Amino acid sequence: EKDGQAKQDLSSVLLQYCFFPRLLHSPKDALFSFQFFKLLHKLRVPNFNILHILGVILKCVVPAMYFCSEDEA
């Protein structure tokens, strides 16, 4: 229980302060976020749950793309 909560807490903080702002800012920032995301997975960072983060990104970012212009998407 405690370990699961720690994984969700880390995932939420990374998403809120690291990934989401960069994913929506510019294409270069989105690529940087993706490379950082891959690095965290490769290094097997404790409490980094790749499936949880991917699920949240897909639920939040994909619908936001419908509100973007062609250039922004």
PDB file of C-alpha atoms in Angstrom, residues 11-71:
ATOM      1  CA  SER A  11       4.461  10.007 -10.941  1.00  0.00           C
ATOM      2  CA  SER A  12       2.093  12.868 -10.141  1.00  0.00           C
ATOM      3  CA  VAL A  13       4.920  15.264  -9.279  1.00  0.00           C
ATOM      4  CA  LEU A  14       6.907  14.364 -12.403  1.00  0.00           C
ATOM      5  CA  LEU A  15       3.850  14.768 -14.595  1.00  0.00           C
ATOM      6  CA  GLN A  16       2.694  18.036 -13.077  1.00  0.00           C
ATOM      7  CA  TYR A  17       6.027  19.836 -12.876  1.00  0.00           C
ATOM      8  CA  CYS A  18       8.279  18.160 -15.466  1.00  0.00           C
ATOM      9  CA  PHE A  19       6.386  16.462 -18.274  1.00  0.00           C
ATOM     10  CA  PHE A  20       3.115  18.324 -18.880  1.00  0.00           C
ATOM     11  CA  PRO A  21       4.571  21.854 -19.102  1.00  0.00           C
ATOM     12  CA  ARG A  22       7.232  20.694 -21.563  1.00  0.00           C
ATOM     13  CA  LEU A  23       4.919  18.453 -23.581  1.00  0.00           C
ATOM     14  CA  LEU A  24       2.659  21.386 -24.323  1.00  0.00           C
ATOM     15  CA  HIS A  25       5.310  24.102 -24.704  1.00  0.00           C
ATOM     16  CA  SER A  26       7.223  23.249 -27.876  1.00  0.00           C
ATOM     17  CA  PRO A  27       8.242  20.290 -30.050  1.00  0.00           C
ATOM     18  CA  LYS A  28      11.839  20.465 -28.758  1.00  0.00           C
ATOM     19  CA  ASP A  29      10.631  20.396 -25.162  1.00  0.00           C
ATOM     20  CA  ALA A  30       8.353  17.449 -25.935  1.00  0.00           C
ATOM     21  CA  LEU A  31      11.298  15.508 -27.383  1.00  0.00           C
ATOM     22  CA  PHE A  32      13.414  16.389 -24.347  1.00  0.00           C
ATOM     23  CA  SER A  33      10.638  15.105 -22.066  1.00  0.00           C
ATOM     24  CA  PHE A  34      10.449  11.883 -24.026  1.00  0.00           C
ATOM     25  CA  GLN A  35      14.219  11.342 -23.781  1.00  0.00           C
ATOM     26  CA  PHE A  36      14.129  12.090 -20.041  1.00  0.00           C
ATOM     27  CA  PHE A  37      11.201   9.696 -19.653  1.00  0.00           C
ATOM     28  CA  LYS A  38      13.178   6.934 -21.415  1.00  0.00           C
ATOM     29  CA  LEU A  39      16.224   7.648 -19.250  1.00  0.00           C
ATOM     30  CA  LEU A  40      14.221   7.319 -16.022  1.00  0.00           C
ATOM     31  CA  HIS A  41      12.911   3.968 -17.223  1.00  0.00           C
ATOM     32  CA  LYS A  42      16.353   2.787 -18.358  1.00  0.00           C
ATOM     33  CA  LEU A  43      17.904   3.728 -14.996  1.00  0.00           C
ATOM     34  CA  ARG A  44      15.073   1.934 -13.176  1.00  0.00           C
ATOM     35  CA  VAL A  45      14.428   4.860 -10.872  1.00  0.00           C
ATOM     36  CA  PRO A  46      12.730   3.638  -7.681  1.00  0.00           C
ATOM     37  CA  ASN A  47       8.988   4.380  -7.541  1.00  0.00           C
ATOM     38  CA  PHE A  48       8.914   5.360 -11.233  1.00  0.00           C
ATOM     39  CA  ASN A  49       5.873   3.589 -12.652  1.00  0.00           C
ATOM     40  CA  ILE A  50       6.047   3.825 -16.429  1.00  0.00           C
ATOM     41  CA  LEU A  51       2.596   2.330 -17.004  1.00  0.00           C
ATOM     42  CA  HIS A  52       0.909   4.773 -14.645  1.00  0.00           C
ATOM     43  CA  ILE A  53       2.614   7.761 -16.258  1.00  0.00           C
ATOM     44  CA  LEU A  54       1.811   6.598 -19.788  1.00  0.00           C
ATOM     45  CA  GLY A  55      -1.822   6.077 -18.820  1.00  0.00           C
ATOM     46  CA  VAL A  56      -2.123   9.555 -17.340  1.00  0.00           C
ATOM     47  CA  ILE A  57      -0.381  11.159 -20.323  1.00  0.00           C
ATOM     48  CA  LEU A  58      -2.711   9.429 -22.748  1.00  0.00           C
ATOM     49  CA  LYS A  59      -5.770  10.433 -20.730  1.00  0.00           C
ATOM     50  CA  CYS A  60      -4.742  14.089 -20.428  1.00  0.00           C
ATOM     51  CA  VAL A  61      -2.539  15.074 -23.353  1.00  0.00           C
ATOM     52  CA  VAL A  62      -4.338  13.322 -26.192  1.00  0.00           C
ATOM     53  CA  PRO A  63      -7.693  15.058 -25.518  1.00  0.00           C
ATOM     54  CA  ALA A  64      -5.848  18.394 -25.168  1.00  0.00           C
ATOM     55  CA  MET A  65      -4.499  17.955 -28.691  1.00  0.00           C
ATOM     56  CA  TYR A  66      -8.024  18.271 -30.086  1.00  0.00           C
ATOM     57  CA  PHE A  67      -8.038  21.875 -28.877  1.00  0.00           C
ATOM     58  CA  CYS A  68      -4.706  22.701 -30.530  1.00  0.00           C
ATOM     59  CA  SER A  69      -4.183  24.141 -33.968  1.00  0.00           C
ATOM     60  CA  GLU A  70      -2.400  22.038 -36.599  1.00  0.00           C
ATOM     61  CA  ASP A  71       0.881  23.780 -35.864  1.00  0.00           C
TER      62      ASP A  71
END
